[in-house]
């Protein structure tokens, strides 16, 4: 079952750009891991301290392997170096994935293909 992780991480605003630049190779490593569907870290456009994280993993085994990978512990070290002051990371099990727009181009709040 697909797993999505959404997180907000607050770092020293003066170090955020440097952190993201140093994190880029680690993000690329994660994207190359088996089972990684999406792995995106970016600067929040309203909060100068915040980094927004979106990850999508094929399944629990892929996420477990990611947590055991050297790049993961290196990323944790980079966050500490960037003066992380807060973190809120949540994971979600996803049982159904659908497009937002139906074949007629209409945005749909309901799940219409199941």
Short mmCIF file of N, CA and C in Angstrom, two decimals:
data_model
loop_
_atom_site.label_atom_id
_atom_site.label_comp_id
_atom_site.label_asym_id
_atom_site.label_seq_id
_atom_site.Cartn_x
_atom_site.Cartn_y
_atom_site.Cartn_z
N UNK A 1 0.85 -1.18 0.00
CA UNK A 1 0.00 0.00 0.00
C UNK A 1 0.89 1.24 0.00
N UNK A 2 0.55 2.21 -0.80
CA UNK A 2 1.30 3.45 -0.91
C UNK A 2 1.34 4.18 0.43
N UNK A 3 2.50 4.76 0.73
CA UNK A 3 2.67 5.58 1.93
C UNK A 3 3.11 6.97 1.49
N UNK A 4 2.45 7.98 2.03
CA UNK A 4 2.79 9.38 1.77
C UNK A 4 3.29 9.98 3.08
N UNK A 5 4.36 10.73 2.99
CA UNK A 5 4.87 11.49 4.14
C UNK A 5 4.78 12.97 3.79
N UNK A 6 4.20 13.72 4.71
CA UNK A 6 4.16 15.18 4.59
C UNK A 6 4.76 15.74 5.87
N UNK A 7 5.68 16.69 5.72
CA UNK A 7 6.35 17.24 6.89
C UNK A 7 6.64 18.71 6.70
N UNK A 8 6.74 19.40 7.82
CA UNK A 8 7.28 20.76 7.85
C UNK A 8 8.43 20.74 8.83
N UNK A 9 9.54 21.33 8.41
CA UNK A 9 10.75 21.39 9.22
C UNK A 9 11.18 22.85 9.30
N UNK A 10 11.39 23.34 10.49
CA UNK A 10 11.85 24.72 10.66
C UNK A 10 13.33 24.72 11.02
N UNK A 11 14.09 25.51 10.25
CA UNK A 11 15.54 25.63 10.45
C UNK A 11 15.87 27.11 10.61
N UNK A 12 17.12 27.39 10.90
CA UNK A 12 17.57 28.78 10.98
C UNK A 12 17.37 29.42 9.60
N UNK A 13 16.59 30.49 9.49
CA UNK A 13 16.33 31.11 8.18
C UNK A 13 17.60 31.49 7.43
N UNK A 14 18.64 31.87 8.16
CA UNK A 14 19.90 32.26 7.52
C UNK A 14 20.62 31.05 6.91
N UNK A 15 20.24 29.85 7.32
CA UNK A 15 20.91 28.63 6.85
C UNK A 15 20.04 27.79 5.91
N UNK A 16 18.79 28.19 5.70
CA UNK A 16 17.87 27.36 4.92
C UNK A 16 18.35 27.12 3.50
N UNK A 17 18.77 28.16 2.79
CA UNK A 17 19.21 28.00 1.40
C UNK A 17 20.42 27.08 1.31
N UNK A 18 21.37 27.27 2.22
CA UNK A 18 22.55 26.40 2.24
C UNK A 18 22.16 24.97 2.54
N UNK A 19 21.25 24.78 3.50
CA UNK A 19 20.78 23.43 3.83
C UNK A 19 20.18 22.75 2.60
N UNK A 20 19.28 23.45 1.90
CA UNK A 20 18.64 22.85 0.74
C UNK A 20 19.65 22.52 -0.36
N UNK A 21 20.65 23.37 -0.53
CA UNK A 21 21.69 23.08 -1.53
C UNK A 21 22.49 21.84 -1.13
N UNK A 22 22.83 21.72 0.14
CA UNK A 22 23.58 20.56 0.61
C UNK A 22 22.72 19.30 0.63
N UNK A 23 21.41 19.47 0.78
CA UNK A 23 20.50 18.33 0.81
C UNK A 23 20.22 17.77 -0.58
N UNK A 24 20.44 18.57 -1.61
CA UNK A 24 20.06 18.16 -2.97
C UNK A 24 20.64 16.80 -3.38
N UNK A 25 21.93 16.53 -3.17
CA UNK A 25 22.44 15.20 -3.55
C UNK A 25 21.77 14.06 -2.77
N UNK A 26 21.41 14.32 -1.52
CA UNK A 26 20.73 13.31 -0.72
C UNK A 26 19.31 13.08 -1.22
N UNK A 27 18.67 14.14 -1.67
CA UNK A 27 17.34 14.02 -2.27
C UNK A 27 17.43 13.17 -3.53
N UNK A 28 18.45 13.42 -4.34
CA UNK A 28 18.65 12.61 -5.55
C UNK A 28 18.89 11.15 -5.21
N UNK A 29 19.65 10.89 -4.14
CA UNK A 29 19.87 9.50 -3.71
C UNK A 29 18.55 8.84 -3.32
N UNK A 30 17.73 9.56 -2.58
CA UNK A 30 16.44 9.00 -2.17
C UNK A 30 15.57 8.70 -3.38
N UNK A 31 15.56 9.61 -4.35
CA UNK A 31 14.76 9.40 -5.55
C UNK A 31 15.19 8.16 -6.32
N UNK A 32 16.46 7.77 -6.18
CA UNK A 32 16.97 6.59 -6.88
C UNK A 32 16.70 5.29 -6.11
N UNK A 33 16.23 5.39 -4.88
CA UNK A 33 15.97 4.19 -4.08
C UNK A 33 14.78 3.42 -4.64
N UNK A 34 14.88 2.10 -4.55
CA UNK A 34 13.79 1.25 -4.99
C UNK A 34 12.54 1.56 -4.16
N UNK A 35 11.45 1.83 -4.82
CA UNK A 35 10.19 2.09 -4.13
C UNK A 35 9.90 3.55 -3.85
N UNK A 36 10.85 4.43 -4.18
CA UNK A 36 10.60 5.87 -4.00
C UNK A 36 9.86 6.38 -5.23
N UNK A 37 8.66 6.89 -5.03
CA UNK A 37 7.85 7.43 -6.13
C UNK A 37 8.07 8.94 -6.24
N UNK A 38 8.17 9.62 -5.10
CA UNK A 38 8.36 11.07 -5.07
C UNK A 38 9.10 11.43 -3.80
N UNK A 39 9.99 12.42 -3.91
CA UNK A 39 10.77 12.86 -2.76
C UNK A 39 11.12 14.31 -3.02
N UNK A 40 10.37 15.22 -2.42
CA UNK A 40 10.52 16.64 -2.73
C UNK A 40 10.65 17.45 -1.45
N UNK A 41 11.71 18.24 -1.37
CA UNK A 41 11.95 19.15 -0.26
C UNK A 41 12.07 20.55 -0.84
N UNK A 42 11.35 21.52 -0.27
CA UNK A 42 11.42 22.86 -0.82
C UNK A 42 11.16 23.93 0.22
N UNK A 43 11.65 25.13 -0.09
CA UNK A 43 11.46 26.28 0.78
C UNK A 43 10.00 26.72 0.77
N UNK A 44 9.46 26.97 1.93
CA UNK A 44 8.11 27.51 2.05
C UNK A 44 8.14 28.97 1.58
N UNK A 45 7.18 29.36 0.77
CA UNK A 45 7.21 30.73 0.23
C UNK A 45 6.74 31.79 1.21
N UNK A 46 6.14 31.40 2.34
CA UNK A 46 5.68 32.38 3.32
C UNK A 46 6.53 32.42 4.60
N UNK A 47 7.09 31.29 4.97
CA UNK A 47 7.84 31.20 6.22
C UNK A 47 9.32 31.02 5.90
N UNK A 48 10.18 32.00 6.21
CA UNK A 48 11.59 31.93 5.82
C UNK A 48 12.39 30.84 6.55
N UNK A 49 11.81 30.24 7.57
CA UNK A 49 12.50 29.17 8.30
C UNK A 49 12.06 27.78 7.83
N UNK A 50 10.96 27.70 7.12
CA UNK A 50 10.31 26.40 6.89
C UNK A 50 10.77 25.72 5.61
N UNK A 51 10.89 24.40 5.73
CA UNK A 51 11.10 23.50 4.60
C UNK A 51 9.90 22.56 4.56
N UNK A 52 9.27 22.46 3.40
CA UNK A 52 8.14 21.56 3.21
C UNK A 52 8.63 20.28 2.54
N UNK A 53 8.16 19.15 3.05
CA UNK A 53 8.60 17.85 2.55
C UNK A 53 7.39 17.06 2.07
N UNK A 54 7.53 16.46 0.89
CA UNK A 54 6.52 15.53 0.37
C UNK A 54 7.25 14.30 -0.14
N UNK A 55 6.86 13.15 0.38
CA UNK A 55 7.44 11.89 -0.06
C UNK A 55 6.32 10.91 -0.38
N UNK A 56 6.56 10.06 -1.37
CA UNK A 56 5.62 8.98 -1.68
C UNK A 56 6.44 7.71 -1.89
N UNK A 57 6.05 6.66 -1.17
CA UNK A 57 6.75 5.38 -1.19
C UNK A 57 5.81 4.28 -1.64
N UNK A 58 6.35 3.32 -2.37
CA UNK A 58 5.54 2.21 -2.89
C UNK A 58 4.89 1.43 -1.76
N UNK A 59 5.64 1.18 -0.68
CA UNK A 59 5.12 0.35 0.41
C UNK A 59 5.99 0.52 1.66
N UNK A 60 5.59 -0.17 2.71
CA UNK A 60 6.30 -0.08 3.98
C UNK A 60 7.74 -0.58 3.88
N UNK A 61 7.96 -1.63 3.10
CA UNK A 61 9.32 -2.16 2.94
C UNK A 61 10.25 -1.12 2.32
N UNK A 62 9.76 -0.40 1.34
CA UNK A 62 10.58 0.65 0.69
C UNK A 62 10.90 1.77 1.68
N UNK A 63 9.92 2.16 2.48
CA UNK A 63 10.15 3.21 3.47
C UNK A 63 11.13 2.73 4.54
N UNK A 64 10.99 1.49 4.96
CA UNK A 64 11.90 0.93 5.96
C UNK A 64 13.34 0.94 5.43
N UNK A 65 13.51 0.55 4.18
CA UNK A 65 14.85 0.56 3.57
C UNK A 65 15.40 1.98 3.50
N UNK A 66 14.55 2.94 3.19
CA UNK A 66 14.97 4.35 3.14
C UNK A 66 15.49 4.80 4.51
N UNK A 67 14.75 4.47 5.57
CA UNK A 67 15.17 4.87 6.91
C UNK A 67 16.50 4.23 7.31
N UNK A 68 16.84 3.09 6.71
CA UNK A 68 18.10 2.41 7.02
C UNK A 68 19.25 2.86 6.11
N UNK A 69 18.95 3.63 5.07
CA UNK A 69 19.97 4.05 4.11
C UNK A 69 20.88 5.12 4.71
N UNK A 70 22.16 5.13 4.31
CA UNK A 70 23.09 6.14 4.83
C UNK A 70 22.64 7.58 4.55
N UNK A 71 22.01 7.81 3.42
CA UNK A 71 21.57 9.17 3.07
C UNK A 71 20.58 9.71 4.10
N UNK A 72 19.75 8.83 4.67
CA UNK A 72 18.77 9.29 5.66
C UNK A 72 19.48 9.85 6.90
N UNK A 73 20.44 9.12 7.44
CA UNK A 73 21.14 9.62 8.63
C UNK A 73 21.97 10.86 8.31
N UNK A 74 22.49 10.94 7.10
CA UNK A 74 23.23 12.13 6.69
C UNK A 74 22.30 13.34 6.65
N UNK A 75 21.06 13.14 6.15
CA UNK A 75 20.08 14.23 6.10
C UNK A 75 19.75 14.70 7.51
N UNK A 76 19.60 13.78 8.44
CA UNK A 76 19.33 14.17 9.83
C UNK A 76 20.46 15.05 10.36
N UNK A 77 21.70 14.70 10.05
CA UNK A 77 22.84 15.51 10.46
C UNK A 77 22.82 16.89 9.84
N UNK A 78 22.44 16.98 8.57
CA UNK A 78 22.34 18.29 7.91
C UNK A 78 21.28 19.16 8.57
N UNK A 79 20.16 18.55 8.96
CA UNK A 79 19.11 19.31 9.63
C UNK A 79 19.61 19.86 10.97
N UNK A 80 20.35 19.07 11.69
CA UNK A 80 20.91 19.55 12.96
C UNK A 80 21.87 20.71 12.70
N UNK A 81 22.71 20.57 11.68
CA UNK A 81 23.67 21.62 11.32
C UNK A 81 22.95 22.91 10.90
N UNK A 82 21.75 22.77 10.32
CA UNK A 82 20.97 23.93 9.88
C UNK A 82 20.16 24.55 11.01
N UNK A 83 20.33 24.04 12.22
CA UNK A 83 19.65 24.63 13.37
C UNK A 83 18.17 24.33 13.42
N UNK A 84 17.78 23.09 13.16
CA UNK A 84 16.36 22.74 13.17
C UNK A 84 15.75 23.05 14.54
N UNK A 85 14.64 23.79 14.52
CA UNK A 85 13.97 24.19 15.76
C UNK A 85 12.62 23.50 15.95
N UNK A 86 12.05 22.98 14.87
CA UNK A 86 10.74 22.32 14.96
C UNK A 86 10.58 21.37 13.79
N UNK A 87 9.79 20.32 14.03
CA UNK A 87 9.49 19.37 12.97
C UNK A 87 8.13 18.76 13.23
N UNK A 88 7.36 18.62 12.18
CA UNK A 88 6.08 17.92 12.24
C UNK A 88 6.02 17.02 11.01
N UNK A 89 6.24 15.74 11.20
CA UNK A 89 6.26 14.79 10.09
C UNK A 89 5.19 13.73 10.33
N UNK A 90 4.36 13.52 9.31
CA UNK A 90 3.26 12.55 9.41
C UNK A 90 3.29 11.63 8.21
N UNK A 91 2.91 10.36 8.43
CA UNK A 91 2.81 9.42 7.32
C UNK A 91 1.36 8.98 7.17
N UNK A 92 0.99 8.69 5.93
CA UNK A 92 -0.38 8.32 5.60
C UNK A 92 -0.37 7.07 4.73
N UNK A 93 -1.22 6.10 5.06
CA UNK A 93 -1.44 4.95 4.18
C UNK A 93 -2.51 5.35 3.18
N UNK A 94 -2.27 5.04 1.93
CA UNK A 94 -3.19 5.46 0.87
C UNK A 94 -3.79 4.20 0.24
N UNK A 95 -5.12 4.11 0.29
CA UNK A 95 -5.76 2.92 -0.27
C UNK A 95 -6.31 3.14 -1.67
N UNK A 96 -6.40 4.40 -2.12
CA UNK A 96 -6.92 4.68 -3.46
C UNK A 96 -6.31 5.98 -3.96
N UNK A 97 -5.81 5.95 -5.19
CA UNK A 97 -5.24 7.13 -5.82
C UNK A 97 -6.01 7.39 -7.11
N UNK A 98 -6.51 8.59 -7.26
CA UNK A 98 -7.27 8.97 -8.45
C UNK A 98 -6.86 10.36 -8.90
N UNK A 99 -7.16 10.68 -10.15
CA UNK A 99 -6.94 12.06 -10.59
C UNK A 99 -7.96 12.99 -9.94
N UNK A 100 -7.61 14.25 -9.85
CA UNK A 100 -8.54 15.25 -9.33
C UNK A 100 -9.62 15.55 -10.37
N UNK A 101 -9.22 15.55 -11.65
CA UNK A 101 -10.13 15.92 -12.73
C UNK A 101 -10.66 14.68 -13.43
N UNK A 102 -11.96 14.66 -13.69
CA UNK A 102 -12.57 13.54 -14.41
C UNK A 102 -12.31 13.69 -15.91
N UNK A 103 -12.74 12.73 -16.72
CA UNK A 103 -12.47 12.79 -18.16
C UNK A 103 -13.03 14.03 -18.86
N UNK A 104 -14.02 14.68 -18.25
CA UNK A 104 -14.58 15.89 -18.83
C UNK A 104 -13.85 17.15 -18.35
N UNK A 105 -12.81 16.99 -17.54
CA UNK A 105 -12.04 18.14 -17.06
C UNK A 105 -12.63 18.80 -15.83
N UNK A 106 -13.59 18.15 -15.19
CA UNK A 106 -14.25 18.70 -14.01
C UNK A 106 -13.51 18.27 -12.74
N UNK A 107 -13.18 19.22 -11.87
CA UNK A 107 -12.56 18.89 -10.58
C UNK A 107 -13.59 18.16 -9.73
N UNK A 108 -13.15 17.06 -9.12
CA UNK A 108 -14.07 16.23 -8.34
C UNK A 108 -13.53 16.01 -6.93
N UNK A 109 -14.36 16.27 -5.93
CA UNK A 109 -13.99 15.98 -4.54
C UNK A 109 -14.24 14.52 -4.19
N UNK A 110 -15.19 13.89 -4.89
CA UNK A 110 -15.50 12.49 -4.63
C UNK A 110 -14.53 11.58 -5.36
N UNK A 111 -14.48 10.33 -4.96
CA UNK A 111 -13.68 9.32 -5.66
C UNK A 111 -14.60 8.64 -6.66
N UNK A 112 -14.33 8.88 -7.92
CA UNK A 112 -15.29 8.54 -8.97
C UNK A 112 -14.92 7.32 -9.80
N UNK A 113 -13.75 6.73 -9.59
CA UNK A 113 -13.39 5.58 -10.40
C UNK A 113 -13.57 4.26 -9.66
N UNK A 114 -13.81 4.33 -8.36
CA UNK A 114 -13.93 3.09 -7.57
C UNK A 114 -15.31 2.47 -7.72
#
